[in-house]
CSV table of C-alpha atoms (C1' of nucleotides) in Angstrom, one decimal:
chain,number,residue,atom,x,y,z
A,164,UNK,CA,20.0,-10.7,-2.3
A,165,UNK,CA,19.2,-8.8,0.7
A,166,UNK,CA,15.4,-7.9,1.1
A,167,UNK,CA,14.1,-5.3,-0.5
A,168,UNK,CA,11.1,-3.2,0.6
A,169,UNK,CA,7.9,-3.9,-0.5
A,170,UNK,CA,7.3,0.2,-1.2
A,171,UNK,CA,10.4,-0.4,-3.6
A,172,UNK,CA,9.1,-2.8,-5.4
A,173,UNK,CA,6.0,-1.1,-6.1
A,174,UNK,CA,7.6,1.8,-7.1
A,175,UNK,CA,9.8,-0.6,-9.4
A,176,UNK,CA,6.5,-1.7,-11.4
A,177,UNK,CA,5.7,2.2,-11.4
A,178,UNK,CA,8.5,3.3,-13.1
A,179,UNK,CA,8.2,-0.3,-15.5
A,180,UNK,CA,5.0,0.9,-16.7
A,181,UNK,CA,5.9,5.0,-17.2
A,182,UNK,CA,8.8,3.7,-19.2
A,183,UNK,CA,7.1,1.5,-21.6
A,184,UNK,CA,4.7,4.7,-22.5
A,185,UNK,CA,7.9,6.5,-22.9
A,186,UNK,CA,9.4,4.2,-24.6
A,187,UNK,CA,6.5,3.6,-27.3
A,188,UNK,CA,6.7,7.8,-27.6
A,189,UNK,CA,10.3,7.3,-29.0
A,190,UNK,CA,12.2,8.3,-26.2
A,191,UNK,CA,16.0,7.2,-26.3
A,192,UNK,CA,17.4,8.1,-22.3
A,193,UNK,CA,15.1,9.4,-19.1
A,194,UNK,CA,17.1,11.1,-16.3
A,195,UNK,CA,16.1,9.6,-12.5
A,196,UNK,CA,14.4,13.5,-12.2
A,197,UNK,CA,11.6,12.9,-15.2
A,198,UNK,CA,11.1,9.1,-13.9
A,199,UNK,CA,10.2,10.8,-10.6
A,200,UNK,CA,8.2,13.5,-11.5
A,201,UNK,CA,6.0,10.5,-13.4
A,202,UNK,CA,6.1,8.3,-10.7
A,203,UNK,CA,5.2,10.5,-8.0
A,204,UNK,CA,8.8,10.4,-5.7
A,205,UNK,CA,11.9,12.0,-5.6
A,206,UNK,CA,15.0,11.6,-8.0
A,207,UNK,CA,17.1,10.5,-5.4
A,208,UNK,CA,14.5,7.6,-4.8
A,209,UNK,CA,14.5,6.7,-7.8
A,210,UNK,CA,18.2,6.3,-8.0
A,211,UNK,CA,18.1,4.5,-4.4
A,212,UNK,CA,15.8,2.4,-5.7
A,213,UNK,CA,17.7,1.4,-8.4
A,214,UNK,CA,20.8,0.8,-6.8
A,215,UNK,CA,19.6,-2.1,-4.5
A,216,UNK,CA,20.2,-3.8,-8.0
A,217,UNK,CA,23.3,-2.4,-10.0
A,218,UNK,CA,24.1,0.4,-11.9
A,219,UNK,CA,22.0,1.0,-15.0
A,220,UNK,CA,22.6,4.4,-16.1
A,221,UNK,CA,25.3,6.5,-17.9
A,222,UNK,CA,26.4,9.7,-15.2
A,223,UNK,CA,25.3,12.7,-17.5
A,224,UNK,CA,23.7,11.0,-19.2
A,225,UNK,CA,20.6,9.0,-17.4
A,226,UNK,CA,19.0,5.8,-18.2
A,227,UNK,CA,18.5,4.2,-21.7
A,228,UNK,CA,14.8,3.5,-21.8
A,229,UNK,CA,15.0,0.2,-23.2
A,230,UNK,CA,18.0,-1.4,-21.8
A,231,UNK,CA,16.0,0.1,-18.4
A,232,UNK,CA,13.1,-1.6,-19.4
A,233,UNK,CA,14.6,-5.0,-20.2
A,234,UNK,CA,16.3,-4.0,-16.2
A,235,UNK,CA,13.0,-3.7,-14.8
A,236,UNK,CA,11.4,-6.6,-16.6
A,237,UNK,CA,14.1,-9.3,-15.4
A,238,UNK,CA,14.4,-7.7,-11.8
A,239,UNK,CA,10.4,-8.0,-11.4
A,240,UNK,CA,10.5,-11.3,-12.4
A,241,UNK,CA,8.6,-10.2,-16.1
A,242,UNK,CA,11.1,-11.7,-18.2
A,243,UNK,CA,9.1,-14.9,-18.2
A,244,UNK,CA,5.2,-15.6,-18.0
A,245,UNK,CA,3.4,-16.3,-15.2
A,246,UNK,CA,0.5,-19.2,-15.3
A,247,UNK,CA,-2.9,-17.8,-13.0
A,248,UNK,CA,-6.1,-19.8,-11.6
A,249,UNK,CA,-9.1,-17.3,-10.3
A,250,UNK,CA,-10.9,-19.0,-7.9
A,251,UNK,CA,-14.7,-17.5,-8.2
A,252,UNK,CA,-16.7,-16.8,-11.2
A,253,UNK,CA,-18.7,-14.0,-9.8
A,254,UNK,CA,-19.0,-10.3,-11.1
A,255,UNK,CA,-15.6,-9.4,-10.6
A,256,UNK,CA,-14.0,-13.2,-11.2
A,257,UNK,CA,-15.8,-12.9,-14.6
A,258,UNK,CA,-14.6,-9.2,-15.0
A,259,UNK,CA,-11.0,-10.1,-14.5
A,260,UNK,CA,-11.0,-13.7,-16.6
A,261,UNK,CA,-12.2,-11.4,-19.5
A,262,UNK,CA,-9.4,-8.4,-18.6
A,263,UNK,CA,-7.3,-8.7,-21.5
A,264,UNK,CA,-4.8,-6.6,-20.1
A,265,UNK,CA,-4.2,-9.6,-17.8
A,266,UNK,CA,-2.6,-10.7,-21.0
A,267,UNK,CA,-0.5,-7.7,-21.9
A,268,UNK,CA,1.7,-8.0,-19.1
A,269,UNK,CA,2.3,-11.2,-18.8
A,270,UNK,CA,-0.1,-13.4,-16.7
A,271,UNK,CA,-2.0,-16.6,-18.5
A,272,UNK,CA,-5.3,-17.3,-17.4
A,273,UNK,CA,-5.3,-20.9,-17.3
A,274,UNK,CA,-8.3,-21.6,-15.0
A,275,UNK,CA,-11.1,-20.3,-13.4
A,276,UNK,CA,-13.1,-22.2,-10.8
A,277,UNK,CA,-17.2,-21.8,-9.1
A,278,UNK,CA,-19.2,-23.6,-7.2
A,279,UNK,CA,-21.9,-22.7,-9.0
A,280,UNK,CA,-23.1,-25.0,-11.2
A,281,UNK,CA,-25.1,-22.8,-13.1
A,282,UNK,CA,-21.9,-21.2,-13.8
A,283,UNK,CA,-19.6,-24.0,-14.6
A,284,UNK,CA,-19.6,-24.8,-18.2
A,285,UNK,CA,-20.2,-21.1,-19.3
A,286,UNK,CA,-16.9,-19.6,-21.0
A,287,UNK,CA,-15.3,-16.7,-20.4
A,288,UNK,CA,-13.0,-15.4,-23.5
A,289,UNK,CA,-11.4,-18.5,-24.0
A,290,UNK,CA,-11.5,-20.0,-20.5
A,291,UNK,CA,-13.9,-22.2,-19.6
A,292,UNK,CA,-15.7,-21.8,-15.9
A,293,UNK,CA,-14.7,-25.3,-14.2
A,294,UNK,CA,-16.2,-27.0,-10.5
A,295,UNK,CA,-14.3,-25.9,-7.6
A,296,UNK,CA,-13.6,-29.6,-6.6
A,297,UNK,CA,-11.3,-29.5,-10.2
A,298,UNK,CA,-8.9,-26.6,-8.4
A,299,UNK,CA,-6.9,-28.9,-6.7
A,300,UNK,CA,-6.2,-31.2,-9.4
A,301,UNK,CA,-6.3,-28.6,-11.9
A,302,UNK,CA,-3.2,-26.9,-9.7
A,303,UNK,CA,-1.1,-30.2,-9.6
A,304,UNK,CA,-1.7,-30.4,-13.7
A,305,UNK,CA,-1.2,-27.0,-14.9
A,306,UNK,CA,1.1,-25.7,-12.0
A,307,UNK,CA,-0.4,-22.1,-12.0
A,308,UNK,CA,2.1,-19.6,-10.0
A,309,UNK,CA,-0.3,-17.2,-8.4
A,310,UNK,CA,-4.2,-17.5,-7.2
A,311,UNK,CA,-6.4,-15.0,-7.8
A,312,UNK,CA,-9.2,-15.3,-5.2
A,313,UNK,CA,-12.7,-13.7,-6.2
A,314,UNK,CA,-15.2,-15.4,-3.5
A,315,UNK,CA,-17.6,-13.7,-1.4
A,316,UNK,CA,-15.5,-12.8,2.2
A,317,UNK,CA,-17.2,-16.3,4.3
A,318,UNK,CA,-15.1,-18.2,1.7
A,319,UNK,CA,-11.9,-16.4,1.2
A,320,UNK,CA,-10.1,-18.3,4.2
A,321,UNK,CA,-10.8,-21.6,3.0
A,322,UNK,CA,-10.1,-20.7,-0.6
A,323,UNK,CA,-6.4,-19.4,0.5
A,324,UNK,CA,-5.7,-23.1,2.8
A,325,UNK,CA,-7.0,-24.6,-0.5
A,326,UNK,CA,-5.0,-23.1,-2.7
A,327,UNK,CA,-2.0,-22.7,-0.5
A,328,UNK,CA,-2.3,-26.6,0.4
A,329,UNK,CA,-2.2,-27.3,-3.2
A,330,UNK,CA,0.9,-25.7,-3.6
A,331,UNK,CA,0.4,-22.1,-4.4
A,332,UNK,CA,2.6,-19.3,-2.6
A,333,UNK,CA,1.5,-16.0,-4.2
A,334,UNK,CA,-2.3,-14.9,-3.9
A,335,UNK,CA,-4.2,-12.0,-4.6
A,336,UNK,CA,-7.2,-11.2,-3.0
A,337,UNK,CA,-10.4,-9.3,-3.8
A,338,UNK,CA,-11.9,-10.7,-0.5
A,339,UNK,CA,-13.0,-7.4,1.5
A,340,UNK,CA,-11.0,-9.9,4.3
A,341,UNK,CA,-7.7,-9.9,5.9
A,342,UNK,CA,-6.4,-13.4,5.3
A,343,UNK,CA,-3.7,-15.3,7.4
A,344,UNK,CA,-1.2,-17.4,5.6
A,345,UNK,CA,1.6,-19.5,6.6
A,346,UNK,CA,5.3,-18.3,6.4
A,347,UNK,CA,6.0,-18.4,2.8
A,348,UNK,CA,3.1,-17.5,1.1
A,349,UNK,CA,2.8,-13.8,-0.3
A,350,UNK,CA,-1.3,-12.4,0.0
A,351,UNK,CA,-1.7,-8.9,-1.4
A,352,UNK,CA,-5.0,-7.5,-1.0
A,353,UNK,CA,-6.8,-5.4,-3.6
A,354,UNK,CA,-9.8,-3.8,-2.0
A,355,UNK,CA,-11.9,-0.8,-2.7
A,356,UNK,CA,-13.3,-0.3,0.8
A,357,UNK,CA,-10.6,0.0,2.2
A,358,UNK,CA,-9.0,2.7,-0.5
A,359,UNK,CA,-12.4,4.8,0.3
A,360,UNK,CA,-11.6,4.9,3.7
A,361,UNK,CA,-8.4,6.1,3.5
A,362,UNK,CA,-9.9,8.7,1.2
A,363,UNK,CA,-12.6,9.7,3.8
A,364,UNK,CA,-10.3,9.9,6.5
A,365,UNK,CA,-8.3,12.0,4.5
A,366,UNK,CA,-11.2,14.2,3.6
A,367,UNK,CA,-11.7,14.2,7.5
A,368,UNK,CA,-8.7,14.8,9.0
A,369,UNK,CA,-6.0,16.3,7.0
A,370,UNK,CA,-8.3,19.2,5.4
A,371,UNK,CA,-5.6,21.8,4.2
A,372,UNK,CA,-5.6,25.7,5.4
B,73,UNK,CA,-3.9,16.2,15.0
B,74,UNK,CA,-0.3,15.2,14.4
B,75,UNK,CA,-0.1,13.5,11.2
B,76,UNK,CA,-0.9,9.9,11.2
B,77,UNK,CA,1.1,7.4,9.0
B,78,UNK,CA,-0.8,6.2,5.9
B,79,UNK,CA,0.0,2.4,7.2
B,80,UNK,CA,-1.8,3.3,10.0
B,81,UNK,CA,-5.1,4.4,8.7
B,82,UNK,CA,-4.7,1.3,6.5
B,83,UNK,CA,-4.3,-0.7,9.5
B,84,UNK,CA,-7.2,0.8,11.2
B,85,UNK,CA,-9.7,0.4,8.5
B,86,UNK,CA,-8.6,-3.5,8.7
B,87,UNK,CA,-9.1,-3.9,12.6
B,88,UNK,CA,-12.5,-2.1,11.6
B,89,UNK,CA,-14.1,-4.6,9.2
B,90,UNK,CA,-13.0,-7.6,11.4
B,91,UNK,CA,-14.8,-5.8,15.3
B,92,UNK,CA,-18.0,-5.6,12.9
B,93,UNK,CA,-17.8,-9.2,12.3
B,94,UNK,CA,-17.1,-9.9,15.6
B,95,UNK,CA,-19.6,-7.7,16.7
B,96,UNK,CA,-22.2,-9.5,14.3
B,97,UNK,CA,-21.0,-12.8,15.9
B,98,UNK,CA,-21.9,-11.3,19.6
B,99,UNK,CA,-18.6,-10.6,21.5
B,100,UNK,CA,-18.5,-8.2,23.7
B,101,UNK,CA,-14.9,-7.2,24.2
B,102,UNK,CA,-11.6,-8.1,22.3
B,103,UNK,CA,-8.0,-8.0,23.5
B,104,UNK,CA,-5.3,-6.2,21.5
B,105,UNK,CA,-4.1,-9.6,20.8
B,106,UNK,CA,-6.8,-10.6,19.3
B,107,UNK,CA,-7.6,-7.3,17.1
B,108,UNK,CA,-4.2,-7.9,15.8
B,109,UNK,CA,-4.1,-11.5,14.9
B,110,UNK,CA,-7.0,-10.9,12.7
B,111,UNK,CA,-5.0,-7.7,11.4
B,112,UNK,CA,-1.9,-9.8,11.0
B,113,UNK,CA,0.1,-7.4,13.3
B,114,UNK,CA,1.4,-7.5,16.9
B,115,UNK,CA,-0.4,-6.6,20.0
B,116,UNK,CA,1.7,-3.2,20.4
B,117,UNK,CA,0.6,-1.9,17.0
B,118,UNK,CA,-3.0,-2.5,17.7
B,119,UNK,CA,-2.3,-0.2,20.9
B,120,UNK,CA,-0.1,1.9,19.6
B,121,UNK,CA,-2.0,2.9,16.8
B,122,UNK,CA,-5.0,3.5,18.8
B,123,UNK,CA,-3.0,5.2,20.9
B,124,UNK,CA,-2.2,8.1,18.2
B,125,UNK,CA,-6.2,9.0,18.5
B,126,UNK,CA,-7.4,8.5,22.3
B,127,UNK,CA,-7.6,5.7,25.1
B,128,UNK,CA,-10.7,3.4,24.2
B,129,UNK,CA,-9.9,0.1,26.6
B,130,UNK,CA,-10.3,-0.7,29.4
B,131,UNK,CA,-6.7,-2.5,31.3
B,132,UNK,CA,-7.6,-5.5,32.5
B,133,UNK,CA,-10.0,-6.2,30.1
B,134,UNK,CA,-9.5,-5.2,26.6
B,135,UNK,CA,-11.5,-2.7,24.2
B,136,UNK,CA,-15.6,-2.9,24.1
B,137,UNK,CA,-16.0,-4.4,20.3
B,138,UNK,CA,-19.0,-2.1,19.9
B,139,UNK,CA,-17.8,1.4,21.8
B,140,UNK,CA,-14.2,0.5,19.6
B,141,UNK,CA,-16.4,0.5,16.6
B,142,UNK,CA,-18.2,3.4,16.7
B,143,UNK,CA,-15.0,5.4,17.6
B,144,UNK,CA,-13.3,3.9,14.7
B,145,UNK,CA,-15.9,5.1,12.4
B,146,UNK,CA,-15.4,8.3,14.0
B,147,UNK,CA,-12.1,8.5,13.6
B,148,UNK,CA,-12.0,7.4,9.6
B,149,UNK,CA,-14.7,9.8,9.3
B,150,UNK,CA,-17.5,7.4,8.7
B,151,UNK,CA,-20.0,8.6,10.7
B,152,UNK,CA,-21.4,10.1,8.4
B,153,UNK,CA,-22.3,9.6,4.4
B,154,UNK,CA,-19.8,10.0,1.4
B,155,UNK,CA,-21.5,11.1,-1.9
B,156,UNK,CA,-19.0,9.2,-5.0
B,157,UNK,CA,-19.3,10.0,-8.7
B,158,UNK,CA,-18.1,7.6,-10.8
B,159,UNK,CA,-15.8,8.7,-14.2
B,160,UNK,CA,-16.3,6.4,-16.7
B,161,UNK,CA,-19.1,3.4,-17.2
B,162,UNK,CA,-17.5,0.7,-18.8
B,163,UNK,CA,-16.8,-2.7,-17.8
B,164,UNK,CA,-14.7,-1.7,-13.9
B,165,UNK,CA,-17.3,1.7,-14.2
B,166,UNK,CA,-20.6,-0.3,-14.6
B,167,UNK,CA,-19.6,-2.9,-12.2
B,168,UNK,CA,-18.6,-0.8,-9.5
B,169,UNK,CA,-21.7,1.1,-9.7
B,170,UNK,CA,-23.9,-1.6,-9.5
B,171,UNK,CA,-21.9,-3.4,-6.2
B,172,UNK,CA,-23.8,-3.0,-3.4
B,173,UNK,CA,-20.8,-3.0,-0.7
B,174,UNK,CA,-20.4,1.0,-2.0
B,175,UNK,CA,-23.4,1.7,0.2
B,176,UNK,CA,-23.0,-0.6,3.1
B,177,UNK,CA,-19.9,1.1,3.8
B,178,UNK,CA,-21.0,4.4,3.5
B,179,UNK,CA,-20.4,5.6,0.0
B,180,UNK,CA,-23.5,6.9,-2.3
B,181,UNK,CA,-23.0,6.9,-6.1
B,182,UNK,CA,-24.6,10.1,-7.3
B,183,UNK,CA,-23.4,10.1,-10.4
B,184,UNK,CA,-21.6,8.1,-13.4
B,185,UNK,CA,-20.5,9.4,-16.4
B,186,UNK,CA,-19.3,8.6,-19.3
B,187,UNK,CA,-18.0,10.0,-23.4
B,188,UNK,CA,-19.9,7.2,-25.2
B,189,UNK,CA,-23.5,8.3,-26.4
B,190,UNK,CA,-23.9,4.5,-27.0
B,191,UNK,CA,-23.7,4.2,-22.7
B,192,UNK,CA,-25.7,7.8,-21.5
B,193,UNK,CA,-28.8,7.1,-20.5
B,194,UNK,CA,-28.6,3.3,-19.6
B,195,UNK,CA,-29.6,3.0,-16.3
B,196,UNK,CA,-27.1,1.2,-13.7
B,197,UNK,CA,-28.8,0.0,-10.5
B,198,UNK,CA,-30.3,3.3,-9.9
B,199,UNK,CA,-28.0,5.9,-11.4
B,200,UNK,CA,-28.7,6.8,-14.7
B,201,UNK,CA,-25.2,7.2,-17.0
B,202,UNK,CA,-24.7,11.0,-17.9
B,203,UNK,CA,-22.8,12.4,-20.5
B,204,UNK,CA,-19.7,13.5,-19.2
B,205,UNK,CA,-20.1,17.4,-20.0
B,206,UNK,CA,-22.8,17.2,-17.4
B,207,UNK,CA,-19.7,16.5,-15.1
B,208,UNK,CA,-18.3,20.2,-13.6
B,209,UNK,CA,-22.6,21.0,-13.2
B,210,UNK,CA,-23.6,17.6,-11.3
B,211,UNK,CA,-20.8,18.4,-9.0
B,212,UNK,CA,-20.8,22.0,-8.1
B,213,UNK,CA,-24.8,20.8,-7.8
B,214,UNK,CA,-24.7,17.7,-6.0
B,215,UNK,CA,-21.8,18.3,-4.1
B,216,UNK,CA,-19.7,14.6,-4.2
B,217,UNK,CA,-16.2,14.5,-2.5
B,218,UNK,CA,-14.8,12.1,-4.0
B,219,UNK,CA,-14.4,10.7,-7.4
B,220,UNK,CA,-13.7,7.2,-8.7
B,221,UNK,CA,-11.8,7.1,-12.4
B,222,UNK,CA,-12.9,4.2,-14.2
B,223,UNK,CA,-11.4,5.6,-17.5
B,224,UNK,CA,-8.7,4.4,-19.6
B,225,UNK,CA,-5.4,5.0,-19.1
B,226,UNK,CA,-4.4,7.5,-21.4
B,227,UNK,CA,-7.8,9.7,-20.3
B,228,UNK,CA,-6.9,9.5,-16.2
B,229,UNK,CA,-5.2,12.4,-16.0
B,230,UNK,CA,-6.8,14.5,-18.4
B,231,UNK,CA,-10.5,13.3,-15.7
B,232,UNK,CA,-8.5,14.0,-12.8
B,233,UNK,CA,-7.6,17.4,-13.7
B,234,UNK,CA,-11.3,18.0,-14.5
B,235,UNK,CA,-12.8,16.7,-11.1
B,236,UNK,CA,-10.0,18.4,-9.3
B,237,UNK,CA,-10.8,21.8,-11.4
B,238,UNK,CA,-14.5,21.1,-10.2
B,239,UNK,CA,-13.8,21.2,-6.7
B,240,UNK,CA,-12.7,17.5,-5.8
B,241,UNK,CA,-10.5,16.5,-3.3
B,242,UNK,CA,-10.2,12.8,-3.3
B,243,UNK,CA,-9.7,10.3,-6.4
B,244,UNK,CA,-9.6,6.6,-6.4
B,245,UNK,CA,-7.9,5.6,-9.5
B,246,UNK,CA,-8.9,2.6,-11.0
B,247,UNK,CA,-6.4,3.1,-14.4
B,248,UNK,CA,-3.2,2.1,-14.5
B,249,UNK,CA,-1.0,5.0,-14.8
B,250,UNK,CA,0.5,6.6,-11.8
B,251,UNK,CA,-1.1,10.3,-11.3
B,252,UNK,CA,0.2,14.0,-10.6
B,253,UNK,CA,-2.2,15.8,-8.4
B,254,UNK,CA,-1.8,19.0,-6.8
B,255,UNK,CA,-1.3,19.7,-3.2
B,256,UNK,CA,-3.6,19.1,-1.2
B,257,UNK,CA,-5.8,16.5,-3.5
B,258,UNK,CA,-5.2,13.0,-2.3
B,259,UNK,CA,-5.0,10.3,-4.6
B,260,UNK,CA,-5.3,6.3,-4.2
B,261,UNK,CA,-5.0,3.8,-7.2
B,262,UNK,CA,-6.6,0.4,-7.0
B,263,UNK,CA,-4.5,-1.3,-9.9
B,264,UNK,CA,-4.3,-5.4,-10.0
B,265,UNK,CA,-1.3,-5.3,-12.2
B,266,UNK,CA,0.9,-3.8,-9.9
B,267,UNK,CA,-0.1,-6.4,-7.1
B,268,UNK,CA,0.2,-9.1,-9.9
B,269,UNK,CA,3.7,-7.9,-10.7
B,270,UNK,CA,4.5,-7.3,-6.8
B,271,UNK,CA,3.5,-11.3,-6.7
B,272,UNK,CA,5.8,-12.0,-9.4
B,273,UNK,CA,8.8,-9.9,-7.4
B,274,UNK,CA,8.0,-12.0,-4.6
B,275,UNK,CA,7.7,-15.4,-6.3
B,276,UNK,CA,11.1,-14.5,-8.6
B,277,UNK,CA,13.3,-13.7,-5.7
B,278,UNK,CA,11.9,-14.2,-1.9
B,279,UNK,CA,11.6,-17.6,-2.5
B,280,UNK,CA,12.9,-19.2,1.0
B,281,UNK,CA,14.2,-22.4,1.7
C,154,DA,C1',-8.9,-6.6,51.9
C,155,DG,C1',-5.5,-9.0,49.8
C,156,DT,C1',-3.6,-11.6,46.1
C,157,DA,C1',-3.2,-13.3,41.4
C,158,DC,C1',-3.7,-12.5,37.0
C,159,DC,C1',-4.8,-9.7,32.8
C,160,DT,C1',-4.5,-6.0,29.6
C,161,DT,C1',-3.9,-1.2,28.3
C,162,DG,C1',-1.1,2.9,27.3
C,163,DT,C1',3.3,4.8,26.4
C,164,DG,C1',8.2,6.5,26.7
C,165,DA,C1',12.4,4.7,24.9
C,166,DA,C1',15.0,1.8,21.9
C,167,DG,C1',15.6,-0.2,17.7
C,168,DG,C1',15.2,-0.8,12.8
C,169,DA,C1',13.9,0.7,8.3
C,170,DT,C1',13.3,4.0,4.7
C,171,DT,C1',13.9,8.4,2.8
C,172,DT,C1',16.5,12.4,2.0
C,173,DC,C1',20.8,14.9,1.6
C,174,DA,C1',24.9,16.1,-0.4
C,175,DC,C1',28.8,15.3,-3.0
C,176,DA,C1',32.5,12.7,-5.5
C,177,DA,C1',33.0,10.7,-9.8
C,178,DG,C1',31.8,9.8,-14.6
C,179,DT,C1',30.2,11.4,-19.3
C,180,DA,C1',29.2,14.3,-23.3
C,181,DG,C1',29.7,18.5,-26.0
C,182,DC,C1',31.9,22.5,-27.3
C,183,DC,C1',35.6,25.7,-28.0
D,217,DG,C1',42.9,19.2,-24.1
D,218,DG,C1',40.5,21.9,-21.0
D,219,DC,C1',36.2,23.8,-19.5
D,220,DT,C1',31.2,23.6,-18.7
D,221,DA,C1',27.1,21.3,-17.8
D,222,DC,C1',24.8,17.5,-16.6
D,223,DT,C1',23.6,13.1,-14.2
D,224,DT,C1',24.6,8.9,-11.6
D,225,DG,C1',25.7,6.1,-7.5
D,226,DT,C1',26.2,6.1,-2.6
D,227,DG,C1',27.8,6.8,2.3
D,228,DA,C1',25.9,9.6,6.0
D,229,DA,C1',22.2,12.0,8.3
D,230,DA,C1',17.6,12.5,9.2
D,231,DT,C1',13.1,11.0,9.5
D,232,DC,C1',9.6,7.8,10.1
D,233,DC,C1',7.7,3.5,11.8
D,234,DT,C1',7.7,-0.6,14.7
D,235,DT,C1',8.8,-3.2,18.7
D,236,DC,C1',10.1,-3.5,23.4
D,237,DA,C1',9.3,-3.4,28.1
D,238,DC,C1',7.0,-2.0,32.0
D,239,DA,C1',4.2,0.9,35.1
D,240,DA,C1',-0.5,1.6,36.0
D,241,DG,C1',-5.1,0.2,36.2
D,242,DG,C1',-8.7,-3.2,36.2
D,243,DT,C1',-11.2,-7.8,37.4
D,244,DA,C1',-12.0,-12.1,39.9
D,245,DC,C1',-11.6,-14.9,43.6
D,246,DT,C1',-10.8,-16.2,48.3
DNA sequence: AGTACCTTGTGAAGGATTTCACAAGTAGCC
DNA sequence: GGCTACTTGTGAAATCCTTCACAAGGTACT
């Protein structure tokens, strides 16, 4: 499969989750126009898009929701679920291990790691907090997919060589830090300060009329 | 000002949270090179996008970490303070609200609000919850430029058209449904299962070797 | 002052992504 | 069956973004 950009792929997930709204209000088909009025892009996007994979819609006719769906799902790798350890009980470790939506679409907590010890032991719904020296063997047992790291920045390096050196290749990080990782190993960042920013200089510099 | 590529504003914002580490560690003066190994990018970027804005090194000898600081903060606009309400106090609401790294980086929660008589009037960390008909009067009184939605999915647009009504021109979105603003608002979403499922993409099919 | 060595700033080239525009396929109706 | 109306899939064009490559400017040292 040749590569596909990453602003595809997002856009993928975008139109996954408009469709499964769509889909629970009991519509049948969805023409690549209303898909791109909800996701924000153009129809011809949405088709391009599409195309990088097959042909999933009828001409006239548009796109059967579900079949679409099921498209979407096995494209994005969805058709399965995907084991996660979060590394760091903190506010927003905690916040996420109890995120039931985590759930919903299709991502198993199985562990979550501190090195605090006042925190180790205490459960989260249905996970219990382990020590950060169990994340290695923890990794080799349960063979989790994807790390989630929720440590404080100073920590999020070593976290990532930990993880990664215990065979993980897909992390996402709520570390307000850029992280390196070796060739082969997918970081995505989620991080608020840097959304604000953007926002500000918005505000700043493209003020309208 | 020409308009400047989202990536690059993103990329700024990144080489701007690693000079005030390296600032807090005492350098003086940093390379391209070195800006954009900690950015994960090449040298030419780092100058390039610099470039867009003004010339802030010296040849020879590289950029002054403090001087490149302060006319980063400039540039993103964050010279000066960013009053933030916040839409919604539950669990990503009341969190949010009470993490500290809102003001260090130049953001002031003047407001939270919420629908649930059960959450107005607890008290968050300094800001008192308000009940969200006090919305459209706190901010034509206290004047916040940006909002932060914190509500659930099917309630994000129905908040984002009342902030935008109110006079708002910047939303972070923190539910998981994609957005339609009008012109001129801009909007940024913060949404882990769209980097969870952009992980899963990557795991599914980039998978080298 | 001259030489060696660095690093910036930037046009130009290259590559990637988005938009355009239209042929081709499908349904419905008379 | 023929006509109309609609929508997809996709090369080609246009736009946007990144990388290249090098002149120009600066320091340090002899």
């Amino acid at each position: 499969m040749k590569h596909i950009a990453e602003p595809t792929v997002r856009r993928l997930t975008g139109y996954l989750r408009f469709l499964e709204a769509f889909d629970a209000d009991g519509h049948e088909t969805i023409s690549s126009g209303e898909l791109a009025r909800a996701g924000g892009t153009t129809s011809a996007q949405v088709r391009k898009d599409l195309s990088f994979f097959g042909s999933f819609g009828k001409r006239g006719l548009g796109y059967g929701v579900k079949d679409l769906i099921a498209s979407l799902r096995e494209i994005l790798g969805l058709d399965t679920r995907w084991p996660v350890v979060i590394v760091g009980a903190g506010k927003i470790g905690a916040a996420l291990a109890q995120y039931r939506g985590f759930g919903t679409h299709g991502f198993d907590v199985v562990g979550i790691y501190d090195t605090d010890p006042a925190r180790v032991g205490t459960h989260l719904s249905g996970v219990t907090v382990r020590a950060d020296h169990d994340l290695e063997g923890d990794i080799a047992a349960l063979a989790p997919r994807i790390a989630v790291l929720c440590v404080p920045g100073e920590a999020a390096q070593a976290a990532l060589d930990r993880v990664v050196a215990a065979g993980i290749r897909a992390v996402l990080n709520f570390a307000p830090t850029s992280l390196v990782a070796p060739e082969g190993v997918t970081v995505r960042a989620v991080n608020m300060a840097t959304e604000l920013e953007v926002l500000a200089y918005a505000l700043t510099n493209e003020a309208r009329d």
